Each structure stands twice: as structure tokens, then as C-alpha cells.
Amino acid sequence: MCGIAGFLDLSGSAGRDRLETVVAGMADSLRHRGPDEGGSWVDERAGIALGHRRLSILDLSAAGRQPMISASGRYVIVFNGEIYNFRALRAELELSAAPERPGFRGHSDTEVLLAAVERWGLEDALSRFNGMFAFALWDRRERILHLARDRFGEKPLYYAWAGRVFLFGSELKALHAHPAFHSEVDREALVLLLRHGYIPAPHSIYSGVAKLPPATTLSLKLRGEGRSDPQLAPYWSAREAAERGCADPFTGSEKEAVEELESLLREAVALRMVADVPLGAFLSGGIDSSLIVALMQAQSSQPVRTFSIGFHESRYNEARFAQAVAQHLGCAHTELYVTPDEAMEVIPRLPVLYDEPFADSSQIPTFLVSRLARRDVTVSLSGDGGDEAFGGYTRYFWADLVWNRLGWLPFPIRRALGRSMTSVPPRAWEVLFQTFRALLPSEGRIGNAADKAERLGDILAAEGPEAMYWRLVSHWGNPAAVVRGATEPATILSRTDGAAGVLDFRRRMMLLDTVSYLPDDILAKVDRASMAVSLESRAPFLDHRVAEFAWRLPIDFKLRGGCGKWILRRILSEYLPAKLFERPKAGFGIPVYAWLRGPLRAWAEELLDERRLEQEGYFEAAPIRRKWAEHLSQRQNWFYPLWNVLMFQAWLEQERQPRSCSREALPARSG
């Protein structure tokens, strides 16, 4: 796991010393991603400069250093991530190697990646890689710069033009470190932030700066003195994988499906346990993380190190479940109970951690558990990706249930019913659900009753199932009306053909989450939080073979009896008693909505000050102030839309500070 940065300067005016100085500065801005060492490589005639910061995971020797040149000398690479099947690829390469070709110098996956590209070409090599990665590859012979990102978008990569200089980097910090880079807020991206709480690829908070989409390559060929346009090409498609799975469903028995999936997951976990440094796992006590840890422990001769964060607010505390799971499996468990003050101390750091405004409040406990794990390990496995592949989110059965039972009602009646539900104060819903909980069907026994009731009222006003999903993933109903001078750009979530070919409504929701919410929220959150403390996070559920098999499974192997992840529960029951994991799903959250009315009120009030909003010129103040007043009075819980605005405001405040101050504000590495 590392940080990469670089540029291609088409002006021809930069000398070698200048290229090296600038790219070293870009790479050093990513020191938190790679604290062990840094390196650079430049070609003055081509104007190419590559920078790297290394977090040593595999081959800790000098043979693993980057930038790395291929055996033939044709390619130079800076690489962030892991190729998990590098040993199998290396064996295949060695078997087919010509006798006169030199062997491998070390045992890093980077060297195997380069050898694979030399042997099979970039496109074929990418199809063989099982990993998480973002890399820049310079082809010295063809004078082409290639950028590539893994299938699901686990590792980030930004790029932009700054005049005649093409820039790229793992984080926006690296682009800022180039003297030619200038930034301006993209108001359309700001609309998307208010809509979803994150900015979906290819957009970024800056105009002219893009995120490379997952499973995509970018190729930029040097053509004389002219500026050529980068060519983007997908090498894998989640949508096509879903369509193939639906067209070729698994026809075996339930027992056979459980056995095949368990075998795939065991191998995915085993591949991700390969490291030359201490390794552990995040453990929340939920289905996904518990299964990953169970499969780790089943393949380990030593107790697996596990880590969890606890909160004294019982509604948000899953630490006791994690501890019980770890004890049953025989893990070496570490937990830390965090006070509200300790959690709130993270909030001022968030703009620096994430570089662009990001409003998933579980970013706070994710950073805290990453910092805890980094005290003892350098690599930590997680359960990320299980919800999207196996139906873990309540909206998958909740939205389908609502539409099937109430969709027949005329639209005006549903809209009136929805409006009446959203007018009920949150506290009243909590009391109502607790009173009648025993009378509700199992699928209705959910946590966060007030939030779910508000959501239900909102989606009842949807005209169809796609519109229902759109409302479910929206925090502001019409965010373009809140951002001054902006329109909302189309995304895969707003296009009606975004999940075409996947016939079942529930599967369509899973696919849309896989291509947007997963990479741009979940994986971005984990990457920035873990890399801020120089911790590598690995996600076995994102092995593409697991995901492709999941798409072949019948929907009732995932959603059954009002619960998601049925097949994962079946596998987990072989390792744990059901009482340790059978309970309502709880998100990885903290009560920030309540803190906004208490200890965070002054901070929020300053950022949401009406005069400040008017002077800064990004937002219409009236709708924001109205929601703020209603939230403070507890008439409504407007946490999600308000947090989106607050995260932009906090980011904007940080953005106006000198860049050197931003660097120093990064959390120190723990260890």
C-alpha cells in the first residue's frame, strides 16, 4: 500500500532537477500513505516524472522499491495496492519464460505486475489480476502513459490538466503540490454531494479534476508538442458481470451453493492474508466482519488479531458482540471504548483526511478503529463489500416490500400518506415502534425507527420503483435549488438505464450500490481513514470471483424471511452459534445527529451562519437555516442533509488555509 503521484509536462521547459524537485514534493504530500521510504524517476526528454511513497508490505528489501523498471527496461511503474494472486502469476511466468531471460530480482507483486504486462500486454494482464490497485505505467518505447484502477475502486486515483501539464495522484494533496495546479469549486459536484453525501466518479470537488472510474484504464500518448486527449477504456464491468450472472443462474442446491461460496471466500481470505508485516482484522460483530475473521482463524496457526471500537451509548455500541465473537473464535482481541469528546476530536481533521468534502459520518469511527489497529498491525482485513453483493442493506427488502404492498395505491393517495408520515416528530415514531414492536412482522423490526419512518414517508411519494430507490439514496430532495448557479449532472444513479439487463428490482438496487455507493462512499471512507495512519485495509468480499458468483445466486439465497445475506449466515453458522450474530443490522455510526443539538451546536452554528452562507456564495441560506431550526427544535431529524452542508463548509474553511498548515494537520502515524 502506497501513495503515487506524477505528471507529464508537454511544455518541454522543465529540466531534470526541476522535474525531480516537483515530483518529490507531490509524493511527499502523501507521506502518510507511505511512511517507509520515497522515490522518484524522471525522463527529461519526455517530460515525465513519477513519484512514490512506500508502505512496505511485501518484499521489505530494496528489491521492492519503486518507481520500478521492468526487466527489459521498457516500462516504469509507480503502484499503489496489492496483486493478491501474484505468486500464481509468477509461477506461470516462470514456466513459460525463455531460458535466456533473467529471473525475478525479488519477491514483490510489483515486479510480477511488470513482468505480466511485458508478457501479455496491459489489457490481458489486467484481466488476470486479482487485487486492489491504482498505478501509473510509462511505456518508454511507445511514449504512452497508462493509468489503471482496480475493478471495484478500492484504491483512488485523480487526474487533471494544468495548462500543458497532465497531473495524477492518489489524493488531491498531490495535485495541489504541483505549482501549475489551480483549483476552483465545481458547483455541479457540490450538488451531487448534497444529494448523496459523497461525490461520485468521475466528478471531484474541483472543476477540471476527475477521478478515474473503477475498472478503467486511461492512456495518454505523447504526440510531438501537441496536447493529446486521454483515452479511457473499461477492462471489466460490474453491470456486465451482473447481467451474465442473471442470464446464467446457479442451478445447484442450497447446500452446493453454500459449499462453493465458502470455498471461494476461504481462498479470497487466504490470498489477502499474505504479508511480510503483522496482520489483523476489523471486527464489528456483524455478519460480514465475523465471517471474514472466522475464515482467517480457520486458516491461521496463531490467534488472529482483531480490533473494534465501542461507545458508551448502547444504541451505537456493538463492541460487546465483537468481543463475544472474538472469544468464541479464539482471537487476540483489542477493543477501545471511545468517549464523545474523543470522537468529536476527529471532526476538525476530516477535511484534511478526505481532501474533498465527504459526509458519511461513519468516517469518524472508521478512523478511530484504524488508528487502534495500527498500534499492532500494518494490514487489516475488513468485511466491506458484503452488503452490496449479498443483500445486506435494509432498503433491498424494505423498498421492495413497500412497493409490492402499496404500489397499487393511486399516486395522489400515496403522496398524501407519505407527507403525513414525514410530519410526525421523530420522538413520536420511536415511542410508537417500541410500543408495537412485538406486533410487527420480522421485516418491520428495525433500528432507527424515526429515520426509517421518515424514509418510508418519502418513498411513498415516488412514482415508481426506480424513483423510490433514487429517493432512498438522496439526502436533499432538490439539491440544485440549494446550490447557487448550479444544475445537477446526470449520473448512473439518475439514468433510467443504469441497471438495465438486471430484471429484479432488488438486484438493480444492489448493482447501483456496487457501482456508486460502494466505491465512492464505503471504499473512499476506508481508504482515507486507514491510510491516514499508514494502515492497509483489504476486503475479501471484493474478490471479483466472489462477486461474479454472487450475481449467479437466486435472490432468495440472499434475501429471505425479511433478512439479508441468508447464504452468508448459513456459512457463518458453521463457525459461530446463531445467537452471536442473529440480530437487526446496525450501521457503523455514532450519534452525531444528537451532538449537533448539544456539544457540536456552536461549531455547526458558526458554519451555518446565515451571513456567512450568503457571503461565501455557494448556498441559498434559507432552506439550510430552516432545516437547522427544525433539527434543533427536534421537530425533524435533518442530520443527513445538514451534515452534507457542514462537511462542505468545514472543507471550505480548511481550503482557505495555507497548504503547509493542511499538511501538518494530518493525524500522526500511530505505532
XYZ file of C-alpha atoms in Angstrom:
671
model
C 0.000 0.000 0.000
C 1.469 3.282 -1.066
C 0.912 6.717 -2.487
C 1.627 7.573 -6.122
C 1.933 10.873 -7.948
C 3.391 12.269 -11.118
C 2.966 14.358 -14.225
C 3.659 14.610 -17.915
C 4.910 18.078 -18.845
C 4.335 18.811 -22.532
C 5.940 22.257 -22.406
C 9.469 20.862 -22.655
C 10.742 23.677 -20.455
C 11.396 21.746 -17.247
C 14.899 20.432 -16.662
C 15.763 17.258 -14.811
C 16.343 18.949 -11.463
C 13.043 20.767 -11.722
C 11.166 17.573 -12.595
C 12.707 15.712 -9.671
C 12.052 18.504 -7.187
C 8.403 18.923 -8.139
C 7.540 15.231 -8.261
C 9.292 14.628 -4.940
C 7.128 17.345 -3.398
C 3.998 15.756 -4.823
C 4.969 12.364 -3.451
C 5.928 13.761 -0.052
C 2.434 15.194 0.338
C 1.361 11.533 0.511
C 3.873 10.521 3.180
C 1.059 9.210 5.398
C 0.239 6.645 2.710
C 3.837 5.510 2.518
C 5.935 6.423 5.553
C 8.733 3.914 4.977
C 10.545 5.486 2.019
C 10.099 7.567 -1.111
C 11.462 7.508 -4.617
C 11.192 9.222 -7.989
C 12.063 8.647 -11.631
C 12.153 11.223 -14.417
C 12.819 11.364 -18.146
C 13.725 14.915 -19.083
C 13.290 14.438 -22.835
C 9.756 13.058 -22.469
C 8.834 15.418 -19.620
C 7.608 12.501 -17.490
C 8.061 12.374 -13.715
C 6.875 9.561 -11.414
C 6.842 9.741 -7.619
C 6.186 7.109 -4.978
C 5.772 6.775 -1.221
C 6.148 3.255 0.133
C 4.359 1.419 2.909
C 6.338 -1.812 2.907
C 4.046 -4.857 2.941
C 5.635 -7.410 0.589
C 9.376 -7.781 -0.017
C 10.677 -5.306 2.519
C 14.089 -5.288 0.831
C 15.443 -2.839 -1.723
C 14.147 -5.171 -4.451
C 10.631 -3.940 -3.693
C 11.369 -0.238 -4.082
C 9.533 1.985 -6.520
C 9.482 3.515 -9.058
C 10.390 0.155 -10.597
C 11.709 -0.523 -14.089
C 10.736 -3.718 -15.915
C 13.335 -6.352 -16.737
C 13.553 -5.240 -20.379
C 13.695 -1.568 -19.429
C 10.580 -0.757 -21.474
C 8.202 0.048 -18.589
C 8.447 2.152 -15.454
C 5.734 1.930 -12.796
C 4.506 3.510 -9.591
C 1.961 1.224 -7.985
C -0.417 1.532 -5.036
C -2.120 -1.626 -3.807
C -1.710 -5.377 -3.962
C -1.903 -8.097 -6.624
C -3.094 -10.954 -4.409
C -2.550 -13.743 -6.938
C 0.994 -12.624 -7.736
C 2.508 -15.959 -6.681
C 0.368 -17.916 -9.149
C 1.107 -15.376 -11.881
C 4.810 -15.541 -11.134
C 4.793 -19.329 -11.374
C 3.027 -19.120 -14.734
C 5.501 -16.527 -15.981
C 8.482 -18.570 -14.843
C 7.184 -21.744 -16.518
C 6.828 -20.009 -19.861
C 9.992 -17.899 -19.640
C 12.668 -18.256 -22.289
C 15.939 -19.676 -20.872
C 17.903 -16.559 -21.747
C 15.526 -14.205 -19.916
C 16.673 -13.018 -16.481
C 14.727 -14.208 -13.435
C 12.982 -12.140 -10.794
C 15.183 -9.996 -8.585
C 12.931 -10.096 -5.508
C 9.519 -11.386 -4.453
C 7.283 -8.297 -4.700
C 3.970 -8.225 -6.531
C 5.099 -5.047 -8.306
C 7.789 -6.981 -10.151
C 5.242 -9.626 -11.144
C 2.855 -6.903 -12.362
C 5.551 -5.504 -14.643
C 6.517 -8.941 -15.935
C 2.861 -9.735 -16.652
C 2.436 -6.537 -18.677
C 5.598 -7.288 -20.640
C 4.484 -10.853 -21.382
C 0.763 -10.465 -22.000
C 0.189 -6.759 -22.622
C -1.648 -4.367 -20.332
C -5.236 -5.369 -21.136
C -4.671 -9.117 -20.794
C -2.590 -8.634 -17.662
C -5.346 -6.584 -16.024
C -7.881 -9.334 -16.734
C -5.639 -11.787 -14.840
C -5.014 -9.593 -11.789
C -6.882 -10.331 -8.583
C -6.218 -7.280 -6.493
C -6.785 -3.724 -5.427
C -4.654 -1.171 -7.171
C -4.099 2.158 -8.803
C -0.951 2.555 -10.858
C 0.791 4.711 -13.435
C 2.772 2.888 -16.105
C 5.093 4.685 -18.500
C 5.821 2.887 -21.777
C 9.224 4.218 -22.785
C 9.129 2.663 -26.253
C 5.657 3.839 -27.305
C 5.801 7.027 -25.174
C 2.410 6.336 -23.577
C 1.363 6.990 -20.004
C -1.173 4.471 -18.724
C -3.235 4.884 -15.564
C -5.311 1.985 -14.215
C -7.641 1.352 -11.293
C -8.938 -1.892 -9.787
C -12.335 -3.410 -10.577
C -14.293 -2.037 -7.614
C -12.369 1.182 -6.966
C -10.655 0.234 -3.713
C -7.673 2.450 -4.488
C -8.140 6.102 -5.541
C -6.639 7.946 -8.488
C -7.231 11.579 -9.517
C -6.067 13.283 -12.702
C -6.226 16.744 -14.273
C -4.733 19.065 -16.844
C -2.935 22.150 -15.559
C -2.179 24.047 -18.743
C 0.123 21.749 -20.707
C 0.887 19.564 -17.709
C -1.050 16.344 -17.101
C -1.170 15.565 -13.364
C -2.187 12.483 -11.405
C -2.077 11.331 -7.801
C -3.598 9.098 -5.147
C -5.087 12.105 -3.384
C -5.811 15.716 -4.263
C -2.962 16.749 -1.962
C -0.520 15.552 -4.588
C -2.083 17.675 -7.333
C -2.031 20.714 -5.059
C 1.719 20.244 -4.631
C 2.383 20.934 -8.314
C 2.980 24.668 -8.897
C 0.859 24.710 -12.085
C -2.268 23.393 -10.367
C -5.118 25.808 -9.720
C -8.429 24.809 -8.205
C -11.990 26.062 -8.387
C -15.036 24.511 -6.750
C -17.222 22.566 -9.154
C -20.754 23.606 -8.213
C -22.289 20.663 -10.041
C -20.168 18.308 -7.931
C -21.392 20.214 -4.874
C -24.970 19.433 -5.924
C -24.060 15.735 -6.037
C -22.501 15.995 -2.581
C -25.754 17.353 -1.182
C -27.693 14.640 -3.000
C -25.661 11.640 -1.820
C -23.193 12.703 0.875
C -20.297 11.864 -1.464
C -19.133 12.946 -4.910
C -19.448 10.088 -7.416
C -16.763 9.415 -10.016
C -15.710 10.796 -12.393
C -16.550 14.062 -10.618
C -14.448 15.678 -7.923
C -14.953 18.835 -5.887
C -12.729 20.738 -8.336
C -13.609 21.778 -11.861
C -11.331 20.025 -14.327
C -10.197 17.341 -11.864
C -11.551 13.824 -12.370
C -11.498 10.535 -10.538
C -10.512 7.615 -12.740
C -13.545 5.289 -12.654
C -13.099 1.756 -11.289
C -12.088 -0.997 -13.749
C -10.817 1.610 -16.211
C -7.562 2.483 -17.911
C -6.513 5.910 -19.128
C -3.899 6.140 -21.868
C -2.164 9.358 -22.886
C 0.203 9.146 -25.856
C 2.927 11.699 -26.392
C 2.426 13.243 -29.843
C 5.033 15.832 -30.680
C 4.372 19.139 -28.989
C 0.582 18.923 -29.143
C -1.761 18.106 -26.289
C -3.439 14.768 -26.890
C -6.667 13.703 -25.237
C -6.521 10.846 -22.736
C -8.335 7.718 -23.894
C -10.439 5.934 -21.273
C -11.353 2.261 -21.660
C -13.067 -0.152 -19.255
C -11.459 -3.589 -18.885
C -14.219 -5.086 -16.664
C -17.824 -4.152 -15.953
C -19.871 -4.776 -12.818
C -23.009 -4.303 -14.880
C -21.937 -6.906 -17.431
C -20.972 -9.279 -14.612
C -24.450 -8.832 -13.133
C -26.132 -9.365 -16.496
C -24.094 -12.527 -17.122
C -24.958 -13.816 -13.669
C -28.675 -13.206 -14.150
C -28.530 -14.876 -17.585
C -26.646 -17.899 -16.227
C -28.115 -18.517 -12.754
C -26.735 -21.061 -10.325
C -28.888 -24.199 -10.575
C -27.412 -26.338 -7.820
C -28.877 -26.990 -4.399
C -28.650 -24.634 -1.447
C -26.036 -26.907 0.110
C -23.929 -26.814 -3.067
C -24.189 -23.022 -3.239
C -23.065 -22.694 0.377
C -20.103 -25.006 -0.218
C -18.986 -23.249 -3.395
C -19.244 -19.782 -1.888
C -17.403 -20.850 1.248
C -14.591 -22.271 -0.886
C -14.307 -19.041 -2.865
C -14.311 -16.926 0.291
C -11.712 -19.110 2.016
C -9.355 -18.645 -0.919
C -10.075 -14.915 -1.120
C -9.270 -14.583 2.581
C -6.132 -16.734 2.292
C -4.783 -14.609 -0.562
C -5.332 -11.453 1.490
C -3.507 -12.889 4.498
C -0.190 -12.887 2.600
C 2.047 -10.175 4.066
C 5.565 -9.700 5.392
C 4.253 -7.497 8.224
C 1.802 -8.018 11.132
C -1.798 -8.601 10.033
C -5.206 -8.447 11.718
C -8.861 -7.644 11.072
C -11.597 -5.167 11.898
C -14.362 -6.899 13.833
C -17.720 -5.255 14.466
C -19.546 -8.439 15.429
C -21.786 -8.204 12.349
C -22.234 -10.877 9.693
C -19.556 -9.703 7.250
C -16.631 -8.992 9.553
C -17.398 -12.040 11.723
C -17.325 -14.339 8.686
C -14.045 -12.876 7.433
C -12.446 -13.317 10.862
C -13.825 -16.867 11.186
C -12.273 -17.816 7.835
C -8.997 -16.150 8.835
C -8.838 -18.005 12.128
C -9.671 -21.311 10.426
C -6.555 -20.855 8.248
C -4.195 -19.460 10.880
C -1.990 -21.312 13.354
C -1.953 -18.257 15.625
C -4.793 -16.232 17.171
C -5.924 -13.606 14.680
C -5.611 -10.064 15.988
C -8.982 -8.320 15.886
C -9.974 -4.744 16.649
C -13.225 -2.999 17.499
C -14.404 0.366 18.767
C -17.033 0.654 21.481
C -19.295 3.522 22.514
C -20.981 4.042 25.849
C -24.263 4.850 24.078
C -25.839 1.361 23.995
C -27.737 2.099 20.762
C -24.459 2.515 18.877
C -22.319 0.004 20.721
C -21.570 -3.321 19.036
C -18.306 -3.887 20.887
C -19.856 -6.456 23.209
C -20.921 -8.538 20.201
C -17.464 -8.278 18.653
C -15.862 -9.377 21.898
C -18.143 -12.426 22.126
C -17.337 -13.414 18.533
C -13.596 -12.999 19.083
C -13.712 -15.024 22.286
C -15.594 -17.895 20.630
C -13.172 -17.994 17.672
C -10.080 -17.719 19.871
C -8.842 -14.399 18.501
C -6.484 -11.948 20.198
C -8.998 -9.148 20.563
C -8.427 -5.460 21.273
C -11.238 -3.031 21.926
C -11.335 0.624 22.828
C -14.322 2.439 24.254
C -14.418 5.951 22.880
C -15.952 8.933 24.620
C -17.953 11.540 22.698
C -15.101 14.005 23.228
C -12.595 11.624 21.633
C -14.877 11.042 18.669
C -15.566 14.746 18.207
C -11.829 15.483 18.235
C -11.668 13.764 14.842
C -14.173 16.103 13.183
C -11.782 19.053 12.624
C -9.367 16.644 10.894
C -11.902 15.325 8.398
C -11.315 17.941 5.639
C -7.598 17.104 5.602
C -8.161 13.353 5.771
C -10.539 13.315 2.832
C -9.196 16.193 0.707
C -12.662 16.859 -0.666
C -15.906 17.166 1.276
C -17.214 13.761 2.322
C -20.281 13.358 4.517
C -20.603 9.756 5.697
C -20.361 10.232 9.471
C -19.152 6.647 9.939
C -15.858 8.112 8.718
C -15.267 9.008 12.370
C -15.387 5.505 13.923
C -13.621 4.134 10.828
C -10.681 6.414 11.518
C -10.722 5.538 15.224
C -10.673 1.776 14.654
C -7.938 2.195 12.020
C -5.825 4.144 14.481
C -6.406 1.454 17.114
C -5.409 -1.362 14.747
C -2.272 0.465 13.557
C -0.769 0.197 17.023
C -0.295 -3.554 16.472
C -0.605 -4.363 12.761
C 0.149 -2.904 9.337
C -2.552 -4.784 7.404
C -6.188 -5.283 8.432
C -8.902 -7.259 6.656
C -12.481 -5.979 6.604
C -15.978 -7.105 5.626
C -16.559 -4.316 3.115
C -18.495 -5.344 0.012
C -20.650 -7.983 1.672
C -23.727 -5.782 1.897
C -23.823 -4.900 -1.796
C -23.114 -8.432 -3.044
C -25.372 -10.359 -0.682
C -28.240 -8.013 0.138
C -27.228 -6.540 3.469
C -28.922 -3.160 3.351
C -32.451 -2.932 4.693
C -33.554 -0.951 1.639
C -33.255 -4.079 -0.509
C -36.232 -5.766 1.120
C -37.851 -2.676 2.647
C -38.297 -0.800 -0.657
C -39.413 -3.914 -2.480
C -41.864 -4.738 0.312
C -43.327 -1.236 0.290
C -43.722 -1.157 -3.481
C -45.300 -4.614 -3.666
C -47.782 -3.859 -0.882
C -48.564 -0.196 -1.500
C -47.564 0.477 -5.100
C -51.095 -0.318 -6.267
C -52.450 2.751 -4.461
C -53.091 5.771 -6.701
C -50.146 8.145 -6.669
C -52.046 11.084 -5.043
C -53.054 8.860 -2.122
C -49.504 7.534 -1.621
C -48.117 11.063 -1.780
C -50.602 12.311 0.834
C -49.823 9.340 3.100
C -46.111 9.980 2.744
C -46.452 13.662 3.618
C -48.437 12.818 6.745
C -45.734 10.381 7.883
C -42.888 12.873 7.445
C -44.768 15.436 9.552
C -44.669 13.219 12.682
C -41.860 14.217 15.111
C -39.023 11.654 15.404
C -39.600 11.037 19.120
C -43.209 10.027 18.453
C -42.074 7.403 15.959
C -39.594 5.961 18.436
C -42.306 5.594 21.085
C -44.739 4.098 18.563
C -42.307 1.498 17.270
C -41.267 0.445 20.775
C -44.916 0.108 21.840
C -45.971 -2.051 18.905
C -42.645 -3.779 18.172
C -43.910 -7.229 19.153
C -46.857 -6.907 16.754
C -44.711 -6.019 13.736
C -43.578 -8.620 11.180
C -39.880 -9.501 11.379
C -39.019 -7.236 8.443
C -40.537 -4.307 10.329
C -38.463 -4.784 13.472
C -35.768 -2.328 12.565
C -33.481 0.011 14.409
C -33.512 3.800 13.991
C -37.305 3.772 13.762
C -37.691 7.508 13.271
C -35.224 7.624 10.389
C -36.856 4.625 8.725
C -40.346 6.114 9.157
C -39.190 9.366 7.600
C -37.668 7.407 4.708
C -40.860 5.396 4.296
C -42.921 8.546 4.112
C -40.586 9.936 1.490
C -40.514 6.882 -0.768
C -44.295 6.519 -0.669
C -44.388 9.653 -2.791
C -42.281 8.009 -5.518
C -43.937 7.367 -8.851
C -42.178 4.037 -9.482
C -39.527 1.659 -8.108
C -36.561 3.440 -9.741
C -37.776 6.764 -8.352
C -38.161 5.054 -4.976
C -34.518 3.974 -4.985
C -33.495 7.464 -6.112
C -35.266 8.932 -3.091
C -33.723 6.344 -0.774
C -30.185 7.391 -1.733
C -30.926 11.143 -1.673
C -30.305 13.400 1.308
C -31.716 16.543 -0.312
C -34.790 16.251 -2.492
C -33.753 19.045 -4.871
C -30.129 19.934 -4.128
C -29.751 22.089 -7.250
C -32.149 24.551 -5.635
C -29.794 24.848 -2.640
C -26.537 25.399 -4.561
C -26.343 28.774 -6.279
C -25.762 28.837 -10.022
C -25.697 25.058 -10.448
C -27.554 22.287 -12.184
C -27.419 18.622 -11.273
C -25.382 16.484 -13.672
C -26.636 13.076 -14.743
C -25.064 10.056 -13.047
C -25.573 6.320 -13.317
C -27.999 6.656 -10.396
C -30.201 9.211 -12.125
C -30.305 7.489 -15.535
C -33.144 5.020 -16.007
C -30.852 2.588 -17.879
C -28.241 2.446 -15.124
C -29.136 -1.138 -14.210
C -30.747 -2.278 -17.457
C -30.493 -6.013 -18.040
C -30.893 -6.813 -14.340
C -34.571 -7.621 -14.162
C -35.286 -7.892 -10.455
C -35.772 -4.554 -8.640
C -33.745 -5.718 -5.634
C -30.843 -6.793 -7.822
C -30.970 -3.468 -9.632
C -30.553 -1.675 -6.300
C -27.591 -3.897 -5.420
C -25.918 -3.173 -8.752
C -26.392 0.584 -8.472
C -24.933 0.497 -4.951
C -21.991 -1.562 -6.244
C -21.038 0.963 -8.917
C -21.587 4.163 -6.925
C -22.145 3.920 -3.179
C -19.520 1.209 -2.695
C -16.536 2.853 -4.462
C -17.355 6.495 -3.832
C -18.567 6.245 -0.242
C -17.625 2.994 1.517
C -14.248 2.348 -0.106
C -13.228 6.010 -0.187
C -14.064 6.253 3.518
C -11.978 3.208 4.435
C -9.043 4.124 2.197
C -8.619 7.652 3.559
C -9.240 6.682 7.197
C -6.828 3.738 7.146
C -4.120 5.390 5.063
C -4.165 8.447 7.305
C -2.491 6.199 9.897
C -0.481 4.161 7.354
C -2.664 1.059 7.645
C -3.507 -1.174 4.685
C -7.103 -2.409 4.553
C -8.057 -5.463 2.466
C -11.579 -6.633 1.568
C -12.014 -10.334 0.637
C -15.644 -9.845 -0.443
C -14.297 -7.706 -3.298
C -12.503 -10.625 -4.884
C -14.090 -10.436 -8.341
C -14.664 -14.217 -8.405
C -16.783 -13.926 -5.247
C -18.766 -11.028 -6.714
C -19.340 -12.776 -10.034
C -20.567 -15.912 -8.252
C -22.855 -13.800 -6.067
C -24.598 -12.446 -9.179
C -25.454 -16.007 -10.226
C -27.225 -16.809 -6.978
C -31.033 -16.781 -6.829
C -32.321 -13.731 -4.994
C -33.796 -15.829 -2.174
C -30.276 -17.108 -1.385
C -29.605 -13.520 -0.309
C -32.923 -12.068 0.886
C -35.128 -14.426 2.862
C -37.519 -14.066 5.753
C -37.109 -10.310 5.940
C -33.321 -10.610 6.365
C -30.405 -10.108 4.042
C -27.274 -12.215 3.489
C -29.037 -15.540 4.036
C -26.225 -17.552 2.440
C -23.540 -15.774 4.486
C -25.491 -16.581 7.644
C -25.537 -20.242 6.621
C -21.757 -20.290 6.220
C -21.178 -18.371 9.443
C -23.390 -20.777 11.398
C -20.694 -23.425 10.830
C -18.272 -21.326 12.867
C -20.455 -19.438 15.362
C -23.695 -20.079 17.246
C -26.541 -18.062 15.760
C -27.095 -16.121 18.986
C -23.785 -14.332 18.402
C -24.766 -12.807 15.070
C -28.543 -13.037 14.551
C -29.782 -9.545 15.390
C -31.050 -6.470 13.494
C -28.455 -4.778 11.301
C -26.798 -1.756 12.898
C -24.778 0.727 10.923
C -21.258 1.695 11.929
C -22.378 5.034 13.318
C -22.330 7.422 16.218
C -24.999 9.856 17.478
C -23.747 12.924 15.618
C -27.375 13.935 14.989
C -27.779 14.441 18.759
C -24.363 16.070 19.177
C -25.443 18.769 16.716
C -28.046 19.804 19.276
C -25.502 19.648 22.097
C -21.687 19.757 22.122
C -21.363 20.402 18.361
C -24.018 23.094 18.228
C -21.675 26.069 18.446
C -19.361 24.609 15.783
C -22.289 23.950 13.458
C -23.908 27.315 14.136
C -20.752 29.116 13.102
C -20.506 27.175 9.838
C -24.213 27.619 9.093
C -24.378 31.295 10.000
C -26.763 32.988 7.586
C -24.466 35.909 6.781
C -21.567 33.555 6.239
C -23.550 31.412 3.814
C -24.657 34.491 1.898
C -21.148 35.964 1.705
C -19.478 32.730 0.594
C -21.993 32.468 -2.215
C -22.285 28.707 -2.624
C -25.612 28.060 -0.903
C -29.070 29.513 -0.623
C -29.204 30.169 3.087
C -32.975 29.956 3.652
C -33.551 26.193 3.151
C -30.460 25.349 5.191
C -31.409 27.625 8.068
C -34.946 26.234 8.028
C -33.704 22.658 8.378
C -31.256 23.743 11.083
C -34.031 25.329 13.135
C -36.265 22.278 12.757
C -33.407 19.987 13.735
C -32.581 21.996 16.852
C -36.240 22.005 17.917
C -36.391 18.210 17.366
C -39.345 18.718 15.087
C -37.414 16.766 12.432
C -34.127 14.896 12.249
C -32.360 16.650 9.390
C -28.941 15.234 10.247
C -28.104 13.835 6.805
C -28.755 16.950 4.692
C -27.206 19.198 7.346
C -24.093 17.046 7.704
C -23.532 17.264 3.943
C -23.565 21.056 4.145
C -21.404 21.090 7.273
C -18.750 18.867 5.695
C -18.511 21.225 2.720
C -18.347 24.252 4.995
C -15.615 22.672 7.126
C -13.711 21.682 3.984
C -14.050 25.182 2.533
C -12.688 26.687 5.738
C -9.682 24.342 5.596
C -9.224 25.041 1.891
C -8.592 28.708 2.625
C -5.663 27.926 4.893
C -2.106 27.702 3.558
C -1.254 24.291 2.177
C 1.604 23.806 4.666
C -0.887 24.087 7.514
C -3.037 21.435 5.894
C -0.085 19.072 5.761
C 0.670 19.498 9.440
C -2.954 18.865 10.347
C -2.779 15.276 9.148
C -3.088 12.804 12.019
C 0.249 11.497 13.154
C 1.063 7.867 12.432
C 0.363 5.638 15.409
C 2.691 2.823 16.306
